GROMACS .gro file of C-alpha atoms in nm:
model
  179
    1UNK     CA    1   0.610  -1.908  -2.050
    2UNK     CA    2   0.617  -1.682  -1.746
    3UNK     CA    3   0.577  -1.309  -1.759
    4UNK     CA    4   0.867  -1.122  -1.598
    5UNK     CA    5   0.775  -0.914  -1.295
    6UNK     CA    6   1.016  -0.703  -1.101
    7UNK     CA    7   0.971  -0.625  -0.736
    8UNK     CA    8   0.961  -0.252  -0.665
    9UNK     CA    9   1.185  -0.271  -0.358
   10UNK     CA   10   1.076   0.057  -0.199
   11UNK     CA   11   0.705  -0.009  -0.240
   12UNK     CA   12   0.742  -0.364  -0.111
   13UNK     CA   13   0.940  -0.242   0.191
   14UNK     CA   14   0.674   0.018   0.269
   15UNK     CA   15   0.396  -0.242   0.243
   16UNK     CA   16   0.580  -0.483   0.473
   17UNK     CA   17   0.630  -0.211   0.733
   18UNK     CA   18   0.264  -0.114   0.709
   19UNK     CA   19   0.146  -0.473   0.738
   20UNK     CA   20   0.370  -0.544   1.037
   21UNK     CA   21   0.250  -0.212   1.189
   22UNK     CA   22   0.605  -0.084   1.237
   23UNK     CA   23   0.634   0.283   1.330
   24UNK     CA   24   0.848   0.465   1.072
   25UNK     CA   25   1.023   0.683   1.331
   26UNK     CA   26   1.138   0.384   1.538
   27UNK     CA   27   1.232   0.186   1.228
   28UNK     CA   28   1.438   0.477   1.092
   29UNK     CA   29   1.634   0.491   1.419
   30UNK     CA   30   1.701   0.114   1.401
   31UNK     CA   31   1.842   0.151   1.051
   32UNK     CA   32   2.045   0.461   1.131
   33UNK     CA   33   1.846   0.685   0.897
   34UNK     CA   34   1.631   0.990   0.945
   35UNK     CA   35   1.262   0.946   0.859
   36UNK     CA   36   1.316   1.167   0.550
   37UNK     CA   37   1.609   0.950   0.442
   38UNK     CA   38   1.398   0.640   0.487
   39UNK     CA   39   1.111   0.783   0.280
   40UNK     CA   40   1.359   0.835  -0.004
   41UNK     CA   41   1.412   0.459  -0.016
   42UNK     CA   42   1.036   0.398  -0.047
   43UNK     CA   43   1.037   0.558  -0.392
   44UNK     CA   44   1.336   0.358  -0.522
   45UNK     CA   45   1.257   0.065  -0.750
   46UNK     CA   46   1.596  -0.093  -0.680
   47UNK     CA   47   1.785  -0.067  -0.352
   48UNK     CA   48   2.150  -0.174  -0.331
   49UNK     CA   49   2.190  -0.519  -0.176
   50UNK     CA   50   2.399  -0.401   0.121
   51UNK     CA   51   2.147  -0.132   0.215
   52UNK     CA   52   1.853  -0.366   0.161
   53UNK     CA   53   2.014  -0.619   0.396
   54UNK     CA   54   2.038  -0.348   0.664
   55UNK     CA   55   1.679  -0.237   0.607
   56UNK     CA   56   1.545  -0.593   0.617
   57UNK     CA   57   1.757  -0.687   0.919
   58UNK     CA   58   1.581  -0.422   1.127
   59UNK     CA   59   1.235  -0.574   1.058
   60UNK     CA   60   1.359  -0.876   1.060
   61UNK     CA   61   1.279  -1.030   0.721
   62UNK     CA   62   1.507  -1.239   0.502
   63UNK     CA   63   1.577  -1.139   0.143
   64UNK     CA   64   1.394  -1.451   0.021
   65UNK     CA   65   1.086  -1.365   0.229
   66UNK     CA   66   1.105  -1.009   0.098
   67UNK     CA   67   1.111  -1.122  -0.267
   68UNK     CA   68   0.832  -1.376  -0.214
   69UNK     CA   69   0.623  -1.160   0.023
   70UNK     CA   70   0.257  -1.256   0.031
   71UNK     CA   71   0.044  -1.015   0.231
   72UNK     CA   72  -0.264  -1.227   0.169
   73UNK     CA   73  -0.133  -1.521   0.372
   74UNK     CA   74  -0.188  -1.533   0.744
   75UNK     CA   75  -0.479  -1.430   0.960
   76UNK     CA   76  -0.463  -1.054   0.935
   77UNK     CA   77  -0.601  -0.912   0.613
   78UNK     CA   78  -0.522  -0.551   0.526
   79UNK     CA   79  -0.865  -0.414   0.439
   80UNK     CA   80  -0.733  -0.118   0.240
   81UNK     CA   81  -0.528  -0.343   0.014
   82UNK     CA   82  -0.819  -0.584  -0.031
   83UNK     CA   83  -1.038  -0.289  -0.129
   84UNK     CA   84  -0.775  -0.183  -0.387
   85UNK     CA   85  -0.783  -0.532  -0.536
   86UNK     CA   86  -1.162  -0.530  -0.551
   87UNK     CA   87  -1.165  -0.187  -0.717
   88UNK     CA   88  -0.911  -0.303  -0.975
   89UNK     CA   89  -1.106  -0.619  -1.050
   90UNK     CA   90  -1.431  -0.421  -1.091
   91UNK     CA   91  -1.250  -0.144  -1.285
   92UNK     CA   92  -1.363   0.123  -1.039
   93UNK     CA   93  -1.135   0.426  -1.011
   94UNK     CA   94  -1.061   0.597  -0.680
   95UNK     CA   95  -1.253   0.905  -0.799
   96UNK     CA   96  -1.560   0.693  -0.871
   97UNK     CA   97  -1.536   0.536  -0.526
   98UNK     CA   98  -1.513   0.881  -0.368
   99UNK     CA   99  -1.824   0.994  -0.557
  100UNK     CA  100  -2.021   0.680  -0.466
  101UNK     CA  101  -1.931   0.701  -0.097
  102UNK     CA  102  -1.950   1.083  -0.094
  103UNK     CA  103  -1.595   1.115   0.037
  104UNK     CA  104  -1.303   1.341  -0.048
  105UNK     CA  105  -1.002   1.189  -0.224
  106UNK     CA  106  -0.798   1.230   0.097
  107UNK     CA  107  -1.058   1.025   0.285
  108UNK     CA  108  -1.047   0.756   0.015
  109UNK     CA  109  -0.667   0.740   0.048
  110UNK     CA  110  -0.706   0.707   0.426
  111UNK     CA  111  -0.946   0.418   0.368
  112UNK     CA  112  -0.694   0.251   0.137
  113UNK     CA  113  -0.428   0.287   0.410
  114UNK     CA  114  -0.658   0.140   0.678
  115UNK     CA  115  -0.558  -0.197   0.818
  116UNK     CA  116  -0.915  -0.268   0.931
  117UNK     CA  117  -1.243  -0.100   0.848
  118UNK     CA  118  -1.493  -0.011   1.116
  119UNK     CA  119  -1.851  -0.143   1.096
  120UNK     CA  120  -1.979   0.186   0.947
  121UNK     CA  121  -1.723   0.169   0.664
  122UNK     CA  122  -1.807  -0.197   0.597
  123UNK     CA  123  -2.178  -0.107   0.584
  124UNK     CA  124  -2.110   0.175   0.334
  125UNK     CA  125  -1.906  -0.057   0.112
  126UNK     CA  126  -2.175  -0.322   0.126
  127UNK     CA  127  -2.454  -0.077   0.038
  128UNK     CA  128  -2.273   0.125  -0.229
  129UNK     CA  129  -2.058  -0.142  -0.397
  130UNK     CA  130  -2.254  -0.459  -0.312
  131UNK     CA  131  -1.931  -0.581  -0.158
  132UNK     CA  132  -2.003  -0.894   0.049
  133UNK     CA  133  -1.921  -0.867   0.420
  134UNK     CA  134  -1.715  -1.187   0.406
  135UNK     CA  135  -1.480  -1.045   0.142
  136UNK     CA  136  -1.256  -0.889   0.409
  137UNK     CA  137  -1.245  -1.208   0.618
  138UNK     CA  138  -1.087  -1.445   0.368
  139UNK     CA  139  -1.051  -1.344   0.005
  140UNK     CA  140  -0.896  -1.670  -0.115
  141UNK     CA  141  -1.059  -1.633  -0.457
  142UNK     CA  142  -0.818  -1.355  -0.558
  143UNK     CA  143  -0.506  -1.571  -0.524
  144UNK     CA  144  -0.355  -1.718  -0.840
  145UNK     CA  145  -0.045  -1.915  -0.935
  146UNK     CA  146   0.145  -1.600  -1.027
  147UNK     CA  147   0.090  -1.359  -0.745
  148UNK     CA  148  -0.046  -1.075  -0.956
  149UNK     CA  149  -0.237  -0.945  -0.656
  150UNK     CA  150   0.095  -0.880  -0.481
  151UNK     CA  151   0.238  -0.719  -0.795
  152UNK     CA  152  -0.065  -0.492  -0.824
  153UNK     CA  153  -0.040  -0.388  -0.459
  154UNK     CA  154   0.328  -0.303  -0.509
  155UNK     CA  155   0.234  -0.084  -0.805
  156UNK     CA  156  -0.038   0.089  -0.600
  157UNK     CA  157   0.211   0.165  -0.324
  158UNK     CA  158   0.454   0.303  -0.582
  159UNK     CA  159   0.185   0.532  -0.722
  160UNK     CA  160   0.088   0.647  -0.372
  161UNK     CA  161   0.450   0.748  -0.311
  162UNK     CA  162   0.444   0.964  -0.624
  163UNK     CA  163   0.112   1.120  -0.522
  164UNK     CA  164   0.259   1.209  -0.184
  165UNK     CA  165   0.559   1.372  -0.354
  166UNK     CA  166   0.336   1.574  -0.587
  167UNK     CA  167   0.115   1.688  -0.297
  168UNK     CA  168   0.422   1.798  -0.101
  169UNK     CA  169   0.558   1.990  -0.398
  170UNK     CA  170   0.221   2.154  -0.459
  171UNK     CA  171   0.207   2.271  -0.096
  172UNK     CA  172   0.559   2.416  -0.127
  173UNK     CA  173   0.465   2.597  -0.449
  174UNK     CA  174   0.152   2.741  -0.287
  175UNK     CA  175   0.358   2.867   0.007
  176UNK     CA  176   0.609   3.032  -0.228
  177UNK     CA  177   0.334   3.188  -0.437
  178UNK     CA  178   0.165   3.327  -0.126
  179UNK     CA  179   0.477   3.528  -0.035
   0.00000   0.00000   0.00000
């Protein structure tokens, strides 16, 4: 019996753009949207088929590739996503990571968005988390029959979108209260 898993279309689209290192501004122009209009789609769990075809055509990615996306295949590993998987497996929260590495939460989120860590970051992760250096070079051990790693990364991207919305709203509230 398989467990149903739905693809969060907006989060998956955002992850594909990030992995392919596509600039949002240029991509928005290709799709005929403003960057703000495009960001609205990143928070949608379901995007209408016609609009999704337009969005995927600008990358270009087929609908089948989109649904079966596997960011762990290929030669380029996204270090931030691999770190998220490691943290989830070890049951370490972002706040705990920030405390261990003596970073702010914004810096931790920047790390999780990083495509590749620099040697200093790798050294910190190795010393503080006992994370092996080779983990970021080929983490084949985390792959399974059902691609739960991909599902988890989609969920993380979805949560990051909500955090960004909340932070934006908090800034707007603070500006209004300051008046």
